[in-house]
Amino acid sequence: MARGSRPRRLPRSFYERPTLHVLEDLIGKVLVHDLPGRRTSGVIVEAEAYIGEDDPACHAAPGPTKRNAPLYGRAGVAYVYLNYGIHNLVNAVTEGKGFPAAVLIRALDPLEGIELIARRRGIRASAVDVEQPRAGLLRGPGNLTVGLGIKLSHNQTDLTTGVLTVEDHGVAPAGLTWSRRIGIRVGTEHAWRCNWSQHPAVSGPRRLA
């Protein structure tokens, strides 16, 4: 990977664009949970788009509800929800207010706070890169929220000003792969999953589906 400019938070205008453009540009950006003395982060290597009420896999498919309200709000806000009563999943809301769309962040390459990430995952720090490859610590949307300590209380956090944010570290993916979304039963015809080509931290299939 190549590194360029000094780290900076992504502005709201980054998210106020067509969702597929945001999705593509998020690969290589860094998701950060910045707590005093407990900063953890990872490079985004895989994500998926969910776009509008016409997308049957999007939470907005049934129309506005209390649960999906963040999707209809301002872009650049986190949409965090409990999936199947097991894992929290984190999304970045996109587009314009009133149009429900978001990008689900599916996998990260750990960058900062490796020991804390491992501890949250129930893995001994000494086992990282020995028994547990570092690339697997934040592989998968449930694992990454556990590792970064992202909770339901982070729902509707402003990604441009809050403790949960996305930064540009000047990281450039070597290549991108687009494929169908995974882990869903409807809307599978859309090639709205984007990942860093052949990156070991990517979850599920790493080739074009």
CSV table of C-alpha atoms in Angstrom, one decimal:
chain,number,residue,atom,x,y,z
A,1,MET,CA,0.0,0.0,0.0
A,2,ALA,CA,1.1,3.6,-0.6
A,3,ARG,CA,0.9,6.3,2.0
A,4,GLY,CA,0.6,10.0,1.2
A,5,SER,CA,-0.9,13.0,3.1
A,6,ARG,CA,-1.2,13.4,6.8
A,7,PRO,CA,-4.3,11.8,8.4
A,8,ARG,CA,-7.5,13.9,8.2
A,9,ARG,CA,-11.1,13.2,9.0
A,10,LEU,CA,-13.4,12.8,6.0
A,11,PRO,CA,-15.7,15.8,5.6
A,12,ARG,CA,-19.5,15.5,5.4
A,13,SER,CA,-19.2,16.2,1.6
A,14,PHE,CA,-17.4,12.9,1.2
A,15,TYR,CA,-20.6,11.1,2.2
A,16,GLU,CA,-23.1,13.4,0.5
A,17,ARG,CA,-22.5,11.6,-2.9
A,18,PRO,CA,-23.9,8.6,-4.7
A,19,THR,CA,-23.5,5.6,-2.5
A,20,LEU,CA,-21.4,3.5,-5.0
A,21,HIS,CA,-18.9,6.4,-5.3
A,22,VAL,CA,-18.6,6.6,-1.5
A,23,LEU,CA,-18.2,2.8,-1.3
A,24,GLU,CA,-15.4,2.8,-3.8
A,25,ASP,CA,-13.6,5.6,-2.1
A,26,LEU,CA,-13.9,4.1,1.4
A,27,ILE,CA,-11.6,1.3,0.5
A,28,GLY,CA,-8.3,2.3,1.9
A,29,LYS,CA,-9.7,4.8,4.4
A,30,VAL,CA,-9.3,4.2,8.1
A,31,LEU,CA,-12.1,3.5,10.6
A,32,VAL,CA,-11.2,4.9,14.0
A,33,HIS,CA,-12.6,4.6,17.5
A,34,ASP,CA,-10.8,7.3,19.4
A,35,LEU,CA,-11.1,7.0,23.1
A,36,PRO,CA,-8.5,8.6,25.5
A,37,GLY,CA,-5.6,6.1,25.7
A,38,ARG,CA,-7.6,3.5,23.8
A,39,ARG,CA,-7.4,4.5,20.2
A,40,THR,CA,-8.1,1.6,17.8
A,41,SER,CA,-8.3,1.6,14.1
A,42,GLY,CA,-8.2,-0.4,10.9
A,43,VAL,CA,-7.9,0.2,7.1
A,44,ILE,CA,-11.2,-0.5,5.4
A,45,VAL,CA,-10.7,-3.4,2.9
A,46,GLU,CA,-14.2,-4.5,2.3
A,47,ALA,CA,-17.6,-2.9,2.3
A,48,GLU,CA,-21.1,-3.1,0.7
A,49,ALA,CA,-23.7,-0.6,-0.5
A,50,TYR,CA,-27.4,-0.6,0.5
A,51,ILE,CA,-29.4,1.9,-1.6
A,52,GLY,CA,-33.0,3.0,-1.2
A,53,GLU,CA,-36.4,1.6,-0.6
A,54,ASP,CA,-36.3,-0.3,-3.9
A,55,ASP,CA,-33.3,-2.4,-2.6
A,56,PRO,CA,-34.9,-5.4,-0.9
A,57,ALA,CA,-31.8,-6.0,1.2
A,58,CYS,CA,-31.8,-2.4,2.5
A,59,HIS,CA,-33.4,-1.8,5.9
A,60,ALA,CA,-35.3,1.0,4.3
A,61,ALA,CA,-37.2,-1.5,2.0
A,62,PRO,CA,-40.4,-1.4,4.2
A,63,GLY,CA,-40.3,2.4,4.5
A,64,PRO,CA,-39.4,4.6,7.4
A,65,THR,CA,-39.4,3.0,10.9
A,66,LYS,CA,-37.9,3.9,14.2
A,67,ARG,CA,-35.0,1.5,13.6
A,68,ASN,CA,-34.0,2.7,10.2
A,69,ALA,CA,-34.5,6.4,10.9
A,70,PRO,CA,-30.7,7.2,10.7
A,71,LEU,CA,-30.8,6.0,7.0
A,72,TYR,CA,-33.2,8.9,6.2
A,73,GLY,CA,-31.1,11.4,8.1
A,74,ARG,CA,-28.0,13.4,7.4
A,75,ALA,CA,-25.1,11.8,5.5
A,76,GLY,CA,-21.9,11.2,7.4
A,77,VAL,CA,-23.6,9.6,10.4
A,78,ALA,CA,-23.1,6.1,11.8
A,79,TYR,CA,-25.9,3.6,11.5
A,80,VAL,CA,-25.3,0.8,14.0
A,81,TYR,CA,-27.7,-2.0,14.5
A,82,LEU,CA,-27.9,-5.5,16.1
A,83,ASN,CA,-27.9,-8.2,13.5
A,84,TYR,CA,-29.8,-11.4,14.3
A,85,GLY,CA,-29.5,-10.5,18.0
A,86,ILE,CA,-25.8,-11.4,17.9
A,87,HIS,CA,-23.5,-8.8,16.4
A,88,ASN,CA,-23.5,-5.1,16.0
A,89,LEU,CA,-22.9,-3.9,12.5
A,90,VAL,CA,-21.6,-0.4,11.5
A,91,ASN,CA,-22.6,1.6,8.4
A,92,ALA,CA,-21.9,5.0,7.1
A,93,VAL,CA,-25.0,6.9,6.0
A,94,THR,CA,-24.7,8.4,2.5
A,95,GLU,CA,-26.5,10.5,-0.1
A,96,GLY,CA,-28.9,13.3,0.8
A,97,LYS,CA,-31.3,13.7,3.7
A,98,GLY,CA,-34.5,11.8,3.0
A,99,PHE,CA,-33.0,9.3,0.7
A,100,PRO,CA,-32.1,6.1,2.7
A,101,ALA,CA,-28.7,4.6,1.8
A,102,ALA,CA,-25.6,3.5,3.5
A,103,VAL,CA,-22.3,1.6,3.2
A,104,LEU,CA,-21.8,-1.4,5.5
A,105,ILE,CA,-18.2,-1.8,6.6
A,106,ARG,CA,-17.4,-5.5,6.4
A,107,ALA,CA,-13.6,-5.9,7.1
A,108,LEU,CA,-10.6,-4.0,8.3
A,109,ASP,CA,-6.9,-4.5,8.3
A,110,PRO,CA,-5.9,-3.7,11.9
A,111,LEU,CA,-3.7,-0.5,12.2
A,112,GLU,CA,-3.7,0.8,15.8
A,113,GLY,CA,-4.4,-0.7,19.2
A,114,ILE,CA,-3.6,-4.3,18.2
A,115,GLU,CA,-3.4,-5.6,21.8
A,116,LEU,CA,-6.7,-4.0,22.8
A,117,ILE,CA,-8.4,-5.3,19.6
A,118,ALA,CA,-7.1,-8.8,20.4
A,119,ARG,CA,-8.2,-8.6,24.0
A,120,ARG,CA,-11.7,-7.6,23.0
A,121,ARG,CA,-11.8,-10.5,20.6
A,122,GLY,CA,-10.8,-12.9,23.4
A,123,ILE,CA,-7.4,-13.5,21.8
A,124,ARG,CA,-4.1,-13.4,23.7
A,125,ALA,CA,-1.9,-10.5,22.4
A,126,SER,CA,1.1,-12.9,22.3
A,127,ALA,CA,-0.9,-15.2,19.9
A,128,VAL,CA,-1.3,-12.5,17.3
A,129,ASP,CA,0.8,-13.4,14.2
A,130,VAL,CA,1.7,-16.7,15.8
A,131,GLU,CA,-1.6,-18.6,16.3
A,132,GLN,CA,-4.0,-15.9,15.0
A,133,PRO,CA,-3.0,-13.9,11.9
A,134,ARG,CA,-3.3,-10.2,12.4
A,135,ALA,CA,-5.3,-9.9,9.2
A,136,GLY,CA,-8.1,-12.0,10.8
A,137,LEU,CA,-8.7,-9.9,13.8
A,138,LEU,CA,-11.2,-7.5,12.2
A,139,ARG,CA,-12.3,-9.8,9.3
A,140,GLY,CA,-16.1,-9.7,9.1
A,141,PRO,CA,-18.6,-7.0,10.1
A,142,GLY,CA,-19.3,-8.6,13.5
A,143,ASN,CA,-15.6,-9.1,14.4
A,144,LEU,CA,-14.7,-5.6,13.5
A,145,THR,CA,-17.3,-4.0,15.8
A,146,VAL,CA,-16.2,-6.2,18.7
A,147,GLY,CA,-12.5,-5.5,18.1
A,148,LEU,CA,-13.0,-1.7,17.8
A,149,GLY,CA,-15.5,-1.6,20.7
A,150,ILE,CA,-18.4,-0.3,18.6
A,151,LYS,CA,-21.7,-0.6,20.5
A,152,LEU,CA,-25.3,0.2,19.8
A,153,SER,CA,-24.8,3.4,21.7
A,154,HIS,CA,-22.7,4.6,18.7
A,155,ASN,CA,-25.8,4.6,16.5
A,156,GLN,CA,-26.2,8.1,15.0
A,157,THR,CA,-22.7,9.1,16.0
A,158,ASP,CA,-21.5,11.9,13.7
A,159,LEU,CA,-18.6,10.4,11.8
A,160,THR,CA,-17.2,13.9,11.1
A,161,THR,CA,-17.0,15.0,14.7
A,162,GLY,CA,-17.5,12.1,17.1
A,163,VAL,CA,-15.3,9.4,18.7
A,164,LEU,CA,-16.1,7.1,15.8
A,165,THR,CA,-14.8,8.5,12.6
A,166,VAL,CA,-13.2,7.7,9.2
A,167,GLU,CA,-9.8,9.2,8.3
A,168,ASP,CA,-7.8,9.5,5.1
A,169,HIS,CA,-4.2,8.3,5.7
A,170,GLY,CA,-3.3,8.5,2.0
A,171,VAL,CA,-3.6,4.7,1.7
A,172,ALA,CA,-4.1,3.5,-1.9
A,173,PRO,CA,-5.4,0.0,-2.7
A,174,ALA,CA,-3.4,-1.9,-5.3
A,175,GLY,CA,-6.7,-2.8,-7.0
A,176,LEU,CA,-10.4,-3.2,-6.3
A,177,THR,CA,-12.8,-6.1,-6.9
A,178,TRP,CA,-16.5,-5.7,-7.2
A,179,SER,CA,-18.9,-8.6,-6.6
A,180,ARG,CA,-22.4,-9.5,-5.3
A,181,ARG,CA,-23.2,-8.8,-1.7
A,182,ILE,CA,-22.9,-11.7,0.7
A,183,GLY,CA,-24.8,-12.8,3.7
A,184,ILE,CA,-28.2,-11.8,2.3
A,185,ARG,CA,-31.0,-13.7,0.6
A,186,VAL,CA,-32.6,-10.9,-1.5
A,187,GLY,CA,-31.1,-8.3,-3.7
A,188,THR,CA,-28.2,-10.6,-4.5
A,189,GLU,CA,-28.2,-9.6,-8.2
A,190,HIS,CA,-26.5,-6.3,-7.3
A,191,ALA,CA,-22.7,-6.1,-7.6
A,192,TRP,CA,-22.5,-3.7,-4.7
A,193,ARG,CA,-19.7,-5.3,-2.7
A,194,CYS,CA,-16.3,-3.7,-3.1
A,195,ASN,CA,-13.0,-5.0,-1.6
A,196,TRP,CA,-9.3,-4.5,-1.8
A,197,SER,CA,-8.3,-7.2,-4.3
A,198,GLN,CA,-6.9,-10.3,-2.7
A,199,HIS,CA,-6.3,-8.6,0.6
A,200,PRO,CA,-6.0,-11.3,3.4
A,201,ALA,CA,-8.3,-9.4,5.7
A,202,VAL,CA,-11.3,-9.6,3.3
A,203,SER,CA,-14.1,-11.8,4.5
A,204,GLY,CA,-15.9,-14.3,2.3
A,205,PRO,CA,-15.0,-14.7,-1.4
A,206,ARG,CA,-12.2,-12.5,-2.6
A,207,ARG,CA,-12.7,-12.9,-6.3
A,208,LEU,CA,-15.3,-11.5,-8.6
A,209,ALA,CA,-18.5,-13.5,-8.0
